Tab-separated table of C-alpha atoms and ligand atoms in Angstrom:
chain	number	residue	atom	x	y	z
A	278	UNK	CA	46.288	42.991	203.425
A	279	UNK	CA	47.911	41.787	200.420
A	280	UNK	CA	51.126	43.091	199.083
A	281	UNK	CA	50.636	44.318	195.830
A	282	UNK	CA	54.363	43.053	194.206
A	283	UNK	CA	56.690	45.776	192.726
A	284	UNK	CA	57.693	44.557	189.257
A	285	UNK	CA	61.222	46.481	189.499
A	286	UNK	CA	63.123	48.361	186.425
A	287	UNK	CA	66.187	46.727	186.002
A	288	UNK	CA	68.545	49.260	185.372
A	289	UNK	CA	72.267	50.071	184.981
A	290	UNK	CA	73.659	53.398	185.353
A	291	UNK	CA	76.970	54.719	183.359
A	292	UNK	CA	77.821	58.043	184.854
A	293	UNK	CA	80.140	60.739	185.064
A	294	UNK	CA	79.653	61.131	188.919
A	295	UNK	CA	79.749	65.065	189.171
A	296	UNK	CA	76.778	66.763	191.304
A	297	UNK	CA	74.101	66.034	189.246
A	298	UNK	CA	74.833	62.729	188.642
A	299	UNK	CA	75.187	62.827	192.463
A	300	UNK	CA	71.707	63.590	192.355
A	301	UNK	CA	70.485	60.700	190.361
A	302	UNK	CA	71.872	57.824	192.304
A	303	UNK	CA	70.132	59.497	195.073
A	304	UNK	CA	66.895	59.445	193.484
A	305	UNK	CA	67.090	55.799	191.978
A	306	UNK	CA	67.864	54.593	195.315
A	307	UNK	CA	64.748	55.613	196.506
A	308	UNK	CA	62.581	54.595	194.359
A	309	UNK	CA	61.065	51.112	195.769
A	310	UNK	CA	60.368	50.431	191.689
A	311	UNK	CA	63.931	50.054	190.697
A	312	UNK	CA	66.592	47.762	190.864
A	313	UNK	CA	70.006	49.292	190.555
A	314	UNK	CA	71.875	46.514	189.250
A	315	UNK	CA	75.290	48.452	189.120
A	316	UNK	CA	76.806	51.430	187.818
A	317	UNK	CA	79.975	51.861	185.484
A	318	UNK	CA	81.798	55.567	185.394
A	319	UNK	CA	83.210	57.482	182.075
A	320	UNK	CA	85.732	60.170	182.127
A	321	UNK	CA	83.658	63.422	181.624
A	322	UNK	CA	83.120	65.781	184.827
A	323	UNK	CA	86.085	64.046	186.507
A	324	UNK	CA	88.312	60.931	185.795
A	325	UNK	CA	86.531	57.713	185.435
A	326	UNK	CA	87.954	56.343	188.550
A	327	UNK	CA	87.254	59.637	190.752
A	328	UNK	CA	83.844	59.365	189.416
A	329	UNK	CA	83.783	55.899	190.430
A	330	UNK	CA	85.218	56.241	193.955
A	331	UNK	CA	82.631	59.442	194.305
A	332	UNK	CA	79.720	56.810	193.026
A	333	UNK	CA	80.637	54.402	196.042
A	334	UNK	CA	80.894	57.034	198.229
A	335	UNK	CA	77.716	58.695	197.356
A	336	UNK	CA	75.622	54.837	197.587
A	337	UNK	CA	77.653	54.365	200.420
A	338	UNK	CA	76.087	57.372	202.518
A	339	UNK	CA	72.669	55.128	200.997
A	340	UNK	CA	72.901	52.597	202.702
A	341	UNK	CA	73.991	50.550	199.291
A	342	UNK	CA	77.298	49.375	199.163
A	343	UNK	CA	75.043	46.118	197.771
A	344	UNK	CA	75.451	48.110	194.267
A	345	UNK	CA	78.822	47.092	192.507
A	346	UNK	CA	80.791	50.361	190.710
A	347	UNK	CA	82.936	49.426	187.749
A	348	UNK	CA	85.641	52.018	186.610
A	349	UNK	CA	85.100	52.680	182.852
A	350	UNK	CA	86.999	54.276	180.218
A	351	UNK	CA	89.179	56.749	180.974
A	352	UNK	CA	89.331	58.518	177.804
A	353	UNK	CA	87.305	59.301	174.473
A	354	UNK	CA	87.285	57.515	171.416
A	355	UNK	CA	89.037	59.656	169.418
A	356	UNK	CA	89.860	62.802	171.566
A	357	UNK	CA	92.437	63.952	174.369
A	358	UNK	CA	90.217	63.376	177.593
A	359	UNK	CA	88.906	67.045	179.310
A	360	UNK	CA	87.119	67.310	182.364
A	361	UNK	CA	84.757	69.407	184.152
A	362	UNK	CA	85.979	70.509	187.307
A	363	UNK	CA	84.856	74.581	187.038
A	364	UNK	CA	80.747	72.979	187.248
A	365	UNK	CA	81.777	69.930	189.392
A	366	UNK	CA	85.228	70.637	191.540
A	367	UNK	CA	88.260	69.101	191.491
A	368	UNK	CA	86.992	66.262	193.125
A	369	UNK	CA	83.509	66.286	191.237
A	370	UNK	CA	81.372	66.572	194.782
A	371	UNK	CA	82.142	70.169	195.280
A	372	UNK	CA	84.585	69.407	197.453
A	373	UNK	CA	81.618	68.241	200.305
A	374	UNK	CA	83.063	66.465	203.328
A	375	UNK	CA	81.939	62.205	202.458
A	376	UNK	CA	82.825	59.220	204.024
A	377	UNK	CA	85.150	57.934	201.183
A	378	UNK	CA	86.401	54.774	202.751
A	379	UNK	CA	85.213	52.693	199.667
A	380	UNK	CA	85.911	50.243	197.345
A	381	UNK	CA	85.270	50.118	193.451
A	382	UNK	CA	85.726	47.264	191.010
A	383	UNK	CA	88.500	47.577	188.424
A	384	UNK	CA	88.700	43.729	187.721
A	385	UNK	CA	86.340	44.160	184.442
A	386	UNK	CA	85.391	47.697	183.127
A	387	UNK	CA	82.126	49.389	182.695
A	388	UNK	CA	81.344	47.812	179.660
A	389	UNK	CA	82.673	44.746	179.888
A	390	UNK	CA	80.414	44.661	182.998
A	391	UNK	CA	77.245	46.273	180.876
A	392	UNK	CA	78.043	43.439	178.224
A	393	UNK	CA	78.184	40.799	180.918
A	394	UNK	CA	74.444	41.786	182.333
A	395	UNK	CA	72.915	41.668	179.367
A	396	UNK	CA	73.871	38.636	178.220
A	397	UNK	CA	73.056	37.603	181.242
A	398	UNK	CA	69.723	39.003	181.649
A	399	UNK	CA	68.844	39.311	177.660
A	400	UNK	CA	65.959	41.990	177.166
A	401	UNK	CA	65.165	42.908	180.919
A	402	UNK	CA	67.865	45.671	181.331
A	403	UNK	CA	67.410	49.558	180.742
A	404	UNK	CA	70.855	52.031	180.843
A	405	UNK	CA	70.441	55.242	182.032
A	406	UNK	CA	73.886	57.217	180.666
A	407	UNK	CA	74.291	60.715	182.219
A	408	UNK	CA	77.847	61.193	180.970
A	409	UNK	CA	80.292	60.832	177.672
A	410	UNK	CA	78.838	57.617	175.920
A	411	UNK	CA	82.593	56.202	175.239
A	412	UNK	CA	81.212	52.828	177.744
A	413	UNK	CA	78.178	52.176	175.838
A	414	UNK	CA	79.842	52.713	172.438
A	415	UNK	CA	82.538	50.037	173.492
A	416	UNK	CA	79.978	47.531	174.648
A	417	UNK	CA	78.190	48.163	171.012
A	418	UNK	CA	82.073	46.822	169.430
A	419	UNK	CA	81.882	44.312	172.429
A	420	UNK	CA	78.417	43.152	171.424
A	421	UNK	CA	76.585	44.389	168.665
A	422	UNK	CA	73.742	42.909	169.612
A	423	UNK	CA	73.448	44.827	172.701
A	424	UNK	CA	70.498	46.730	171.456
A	425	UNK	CA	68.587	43.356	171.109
A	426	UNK	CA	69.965	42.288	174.652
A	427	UNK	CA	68.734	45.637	176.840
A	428	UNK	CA	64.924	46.734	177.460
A	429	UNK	CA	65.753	50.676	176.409
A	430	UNK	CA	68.427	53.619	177.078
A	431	UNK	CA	68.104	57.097	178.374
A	432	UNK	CA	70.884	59.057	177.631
A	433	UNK	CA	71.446	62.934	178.846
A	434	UNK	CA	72.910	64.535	176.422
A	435	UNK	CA	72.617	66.679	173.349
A	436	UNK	CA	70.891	69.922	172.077
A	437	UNK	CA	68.762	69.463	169.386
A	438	UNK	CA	66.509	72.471	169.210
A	439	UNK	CA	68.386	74.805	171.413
A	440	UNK	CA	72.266	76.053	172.438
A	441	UNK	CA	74.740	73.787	173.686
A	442	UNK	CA	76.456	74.571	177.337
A	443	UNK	CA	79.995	72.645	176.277
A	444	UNK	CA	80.252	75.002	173.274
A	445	UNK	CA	77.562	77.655	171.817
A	446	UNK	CA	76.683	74.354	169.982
A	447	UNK	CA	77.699	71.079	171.553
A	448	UNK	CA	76.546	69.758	175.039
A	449	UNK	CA	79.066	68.763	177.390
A	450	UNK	CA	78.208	64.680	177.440
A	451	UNK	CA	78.633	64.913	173.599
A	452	UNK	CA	81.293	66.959	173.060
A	453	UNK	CA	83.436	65.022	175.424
A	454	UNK	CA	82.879	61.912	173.163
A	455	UNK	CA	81.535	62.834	169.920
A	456	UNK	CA	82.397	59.711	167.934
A	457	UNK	CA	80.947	57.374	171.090
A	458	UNK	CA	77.528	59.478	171.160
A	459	UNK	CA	77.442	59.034	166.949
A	460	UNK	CA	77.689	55.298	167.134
A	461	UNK	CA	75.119	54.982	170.241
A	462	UNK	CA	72.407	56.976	168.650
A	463	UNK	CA	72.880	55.339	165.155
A	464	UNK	CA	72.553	51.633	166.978
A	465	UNK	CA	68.746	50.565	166.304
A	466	UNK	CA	67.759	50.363	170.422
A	467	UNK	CA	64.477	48.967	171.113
A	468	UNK	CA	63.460	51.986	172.689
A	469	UNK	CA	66.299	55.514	173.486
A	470	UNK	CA	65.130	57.950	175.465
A	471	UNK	CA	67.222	61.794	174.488
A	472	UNK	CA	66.929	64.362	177.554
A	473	UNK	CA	68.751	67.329	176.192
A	474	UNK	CA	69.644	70.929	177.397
A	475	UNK	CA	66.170	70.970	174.633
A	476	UNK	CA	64.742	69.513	178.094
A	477	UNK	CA	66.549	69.580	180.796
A	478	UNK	CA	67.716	73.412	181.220
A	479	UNK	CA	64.090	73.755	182.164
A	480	UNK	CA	63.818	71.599	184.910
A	481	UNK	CA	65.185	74.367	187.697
A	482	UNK	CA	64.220	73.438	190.811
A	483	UNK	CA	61.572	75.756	192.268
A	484	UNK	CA	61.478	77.419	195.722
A	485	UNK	CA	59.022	74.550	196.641
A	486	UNK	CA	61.550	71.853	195.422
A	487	UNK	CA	64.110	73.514	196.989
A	488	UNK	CA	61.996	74.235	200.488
A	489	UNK	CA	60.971	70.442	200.243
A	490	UNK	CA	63.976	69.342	199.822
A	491	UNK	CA	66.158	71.238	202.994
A	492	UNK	CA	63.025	70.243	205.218
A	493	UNK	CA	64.860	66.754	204.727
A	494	UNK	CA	66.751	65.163	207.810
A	495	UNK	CA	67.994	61.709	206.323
A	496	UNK	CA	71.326	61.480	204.950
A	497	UNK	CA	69.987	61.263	201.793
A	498	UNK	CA	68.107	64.529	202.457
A	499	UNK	CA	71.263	66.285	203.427
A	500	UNK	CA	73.542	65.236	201.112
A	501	UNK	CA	71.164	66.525	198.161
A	502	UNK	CA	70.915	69.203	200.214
A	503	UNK	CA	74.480	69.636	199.764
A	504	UNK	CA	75.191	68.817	196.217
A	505	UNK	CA	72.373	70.882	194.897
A	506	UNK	CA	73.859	73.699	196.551
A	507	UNK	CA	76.892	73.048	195.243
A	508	UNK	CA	75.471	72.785	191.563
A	509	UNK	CA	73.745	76.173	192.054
A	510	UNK	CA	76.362	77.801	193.097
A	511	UNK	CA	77.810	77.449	189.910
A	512	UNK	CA	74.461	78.588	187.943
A	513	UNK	CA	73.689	81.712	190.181
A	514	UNK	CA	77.088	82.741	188.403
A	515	UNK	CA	76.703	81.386	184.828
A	516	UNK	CA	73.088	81.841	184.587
A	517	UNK	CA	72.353	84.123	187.149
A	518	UNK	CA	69.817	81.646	188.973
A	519	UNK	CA	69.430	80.838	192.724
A	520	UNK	CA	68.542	77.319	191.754
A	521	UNK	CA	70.392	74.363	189.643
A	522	UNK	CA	68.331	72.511	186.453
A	523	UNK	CA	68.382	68.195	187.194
A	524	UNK	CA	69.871	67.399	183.903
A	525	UNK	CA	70.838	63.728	184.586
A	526	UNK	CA	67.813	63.026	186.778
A	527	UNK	CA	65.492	63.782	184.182
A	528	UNK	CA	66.638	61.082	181.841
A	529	UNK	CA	66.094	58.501	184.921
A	530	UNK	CA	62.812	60.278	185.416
A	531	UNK	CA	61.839	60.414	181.601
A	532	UNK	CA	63.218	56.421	181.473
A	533	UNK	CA	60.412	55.481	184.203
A	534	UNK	CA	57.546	57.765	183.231
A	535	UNK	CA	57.456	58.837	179.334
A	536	UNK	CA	54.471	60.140	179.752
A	537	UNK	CA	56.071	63.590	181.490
A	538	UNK	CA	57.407	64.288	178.075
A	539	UNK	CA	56.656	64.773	174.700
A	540	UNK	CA	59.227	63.679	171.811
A	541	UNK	CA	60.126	64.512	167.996
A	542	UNK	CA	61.301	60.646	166.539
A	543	UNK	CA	64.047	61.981	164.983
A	544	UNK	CA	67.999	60.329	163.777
A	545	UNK	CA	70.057	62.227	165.778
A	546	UNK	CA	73.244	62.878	164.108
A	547	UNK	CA	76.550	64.274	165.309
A	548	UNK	CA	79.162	66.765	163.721
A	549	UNK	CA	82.526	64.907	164.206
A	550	UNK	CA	84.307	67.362	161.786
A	551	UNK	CA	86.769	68.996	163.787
A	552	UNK	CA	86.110	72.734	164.180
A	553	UNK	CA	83.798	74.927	166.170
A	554	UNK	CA	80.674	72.256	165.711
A	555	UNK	CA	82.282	69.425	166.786
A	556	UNK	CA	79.735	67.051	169.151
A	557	UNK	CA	76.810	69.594	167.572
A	558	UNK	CA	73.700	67.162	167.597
A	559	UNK	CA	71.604	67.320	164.669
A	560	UNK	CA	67.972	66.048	163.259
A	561	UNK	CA	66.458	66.801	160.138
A	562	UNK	CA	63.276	67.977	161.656
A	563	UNK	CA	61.447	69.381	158.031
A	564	UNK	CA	57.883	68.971	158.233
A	565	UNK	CA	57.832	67.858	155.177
A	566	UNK	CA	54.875	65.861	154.535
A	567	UNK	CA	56.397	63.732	151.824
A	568	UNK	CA	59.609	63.306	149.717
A	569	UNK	CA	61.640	63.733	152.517
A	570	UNK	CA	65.074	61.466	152.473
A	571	UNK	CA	64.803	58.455	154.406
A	572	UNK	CA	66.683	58.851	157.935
A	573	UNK	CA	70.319	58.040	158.022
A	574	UNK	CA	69.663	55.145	160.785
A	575	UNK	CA	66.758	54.472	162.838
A	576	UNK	CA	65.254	57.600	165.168
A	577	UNK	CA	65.055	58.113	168.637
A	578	UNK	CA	62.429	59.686	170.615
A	579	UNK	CA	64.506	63.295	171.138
A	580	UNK	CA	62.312	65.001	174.538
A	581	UNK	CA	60.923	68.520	173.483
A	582	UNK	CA	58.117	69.289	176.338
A	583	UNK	CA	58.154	68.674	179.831
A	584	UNK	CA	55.324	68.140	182.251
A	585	UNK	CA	57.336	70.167	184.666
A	586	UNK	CA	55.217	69.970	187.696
A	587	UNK	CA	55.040	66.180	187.924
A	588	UNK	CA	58.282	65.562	186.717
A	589	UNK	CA	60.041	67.650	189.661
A	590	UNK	CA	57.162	66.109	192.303
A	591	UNK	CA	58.715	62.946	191.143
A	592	UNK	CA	62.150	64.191	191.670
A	593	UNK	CA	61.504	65.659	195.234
A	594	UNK	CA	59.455	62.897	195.971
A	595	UNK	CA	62.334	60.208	195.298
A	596	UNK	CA	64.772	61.708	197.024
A	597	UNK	CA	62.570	62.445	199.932
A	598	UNK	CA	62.469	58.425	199.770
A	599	UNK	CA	65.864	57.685	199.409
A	600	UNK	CA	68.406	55.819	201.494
A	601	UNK	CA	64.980	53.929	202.525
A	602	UNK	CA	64.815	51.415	199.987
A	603	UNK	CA	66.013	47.865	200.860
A	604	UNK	CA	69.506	46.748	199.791
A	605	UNK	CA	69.208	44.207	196.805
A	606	UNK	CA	69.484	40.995	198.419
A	607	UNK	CA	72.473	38.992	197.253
A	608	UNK	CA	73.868	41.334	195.228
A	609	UNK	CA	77.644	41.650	195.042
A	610	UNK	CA	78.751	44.980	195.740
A	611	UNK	CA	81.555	47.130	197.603
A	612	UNK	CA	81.757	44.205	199.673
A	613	UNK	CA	81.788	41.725	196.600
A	614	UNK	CA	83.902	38.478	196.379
A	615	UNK	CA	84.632	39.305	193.014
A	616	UNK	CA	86.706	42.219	194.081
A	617	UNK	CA	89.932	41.045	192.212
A	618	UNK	CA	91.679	44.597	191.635
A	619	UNK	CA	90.580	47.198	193.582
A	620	UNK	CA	90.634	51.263	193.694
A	621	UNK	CA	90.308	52.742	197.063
A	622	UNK	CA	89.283	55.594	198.211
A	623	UNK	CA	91.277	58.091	200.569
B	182	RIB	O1	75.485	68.929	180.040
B	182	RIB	C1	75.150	68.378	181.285
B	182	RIB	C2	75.791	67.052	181.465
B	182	RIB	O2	77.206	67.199	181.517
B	182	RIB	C3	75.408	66.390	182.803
B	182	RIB	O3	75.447	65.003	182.630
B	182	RIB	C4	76.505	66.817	183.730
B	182	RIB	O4	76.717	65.881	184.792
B	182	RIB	C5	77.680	66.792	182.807
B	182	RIB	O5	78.137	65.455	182.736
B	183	CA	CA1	76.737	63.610	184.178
């Protein structure tokens, strides 16, 4: 029989690793379509290098240690850094028991790493970004042709059309970084991908998802297990649901199939004025049918609808899969030569 080749996604993931970022790497890594190259970590739910130690401990309970984790920035741009730890814990896991005997790579940072890909692989890379956007704002200043160098983006973050969750009007990825989001959604990418709370706080896993889901006896299986009970622990309070919404998944999701969403190409500003809209995101969505001002900077394609049922299938369906796929080949990763300055875990 012949093997039908995989062509793989390429992609790099900068993350805030908190529970539902958790819950992404766990999904990539089974998915037999994707390559993850390597992941870089922001300050946001935790510190930068907590985040980063939790991302090698989470890929390490994969079966990936092949995947290399950079430590990012550790602050904003232009704020005092704050943190999430009320959603996430102290130690953004929830405080689960995890092998943490792991290694991350502080030799470079996260975007001096994201630069260093896409140069090297010019136009074949995609970013996923579930957390503050102060890494791929830096590798913009780095290289401002980075938009020319990387395939797409899918960032989680923002609330157009509906409430924030930060503030009543800022969600939590922008208001942690307002200026970094303002310069990443005004940069002219080839193709960026917005999952907001306009999105993604309707993506609550249903009994079904969640039944699927504990049926699962791999480690992968029993850590999401874990972390989404973790994660809905804190909505059962805040929301008053037994169940947890996948914000960060469904921008990987949304990245691999558009077609489970439907979009408004809108510029996406963001209120950087300081006072109670700061990290607000904003579109001037008139239906005006002409006369209207041209757009500040090029759109993006903002996500609006859902095709719920096949975008959670997808979900359950990679993380049934995960800790399966094969380890890249070659890559260098916890176990990496070019481990020059290292952060260890406990
Ligand atoms: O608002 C939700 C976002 O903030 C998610 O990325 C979550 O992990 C936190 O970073
Ligand atoms: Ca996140």
């Amino acid at each position: 029989m012949t093997e039908t080749a995989i062509t793989r996604r390429r992609i790099v993931l900068d993350c805030d690793t908190g529970l539902d970022d958790t819950l992404t790497l766990i999904f990539l890594s089974g998915r037999p379509d994707v390559e993850l190259v390597a992941v870089g970590t922001v300050h946001g739910n935790v510190s930068a290098v907590q985040g980063a130690l939790n991302s090698a401990a989470v890929l390490k309970t994969l079966g990936r240690t092949d995947v290399p984790v950079t430590v990012g920035a550790r602050h904003p741009l232009a704020q005092p850094v704050q943190y999430s730890a009320k959603v996430h814990g102290s130690d953004g896991l929830g405080e689960i028991p995890i092998d943490r005997e792991v290694r991350v790579r502080t030799d470079i940072s996260a975007a001096e790493q994201l630069v260093r890909l896409a140069r090297q692989h010019p136009g074949e890379l995609e970013i996923i970004a579930t957390g503050p956007l102060t890494n791929i704002a830096l590798a913009l200043m780095i290289e401002p042709e980075l938009p020319n160098l990387i395939a797409g983006i899918a960032v989680m973050g923002g609330a157009v059309t509906v409430p924030g969750n930060n503030t009543p009007w800022a969600e939590s990825n922008i208001k942690h970084d307002p200026e970094a989001a303002s310069l990443v959604f005004s940069a002219g990418w080839r193709r960026c991908v917005l999952a907001g709370l306009d999105v993604t706080l309707t993506t609550w896993l249903r009994s079904a998802d969640l039944a699927a889901i504990d049926a699962l006896t791999t480690p992968a299986g029993r850590l999401a297990q874990q972390i989404i009970g973790k994660f809905s622990a804190y909505f059962s309070v805040t929301y008053g649901r037994q169940s947890c919404p996948i914000h960060d998944p469904t921008a990987a999701i949304l990245l691999l199939h558009p077609e489970y969403g439907e979009y408004g190409r809108w510029s996406v500003q963001v209120e950087l004025a300081p006072g109670l809209t700061r990290g607000a995101t904003l579109a001037d969505r008139r239906p005006f049918v002409a006369n209207k001002p041209a757009p500040p900077h090029p759109p993006i394609e903002v996500a609006t609808r859902l095709d719920l049922d096949r975008l959670l299938e997808c979900f359950v369906a990679g993380i049934r899969a995960a800790g399966t796929a094969p380890a890249q080949q070659g890559q260098q990763g916890q176990q990496g030569q070019q481990m020059e300055k290292e952060v260890s875990g406990d």
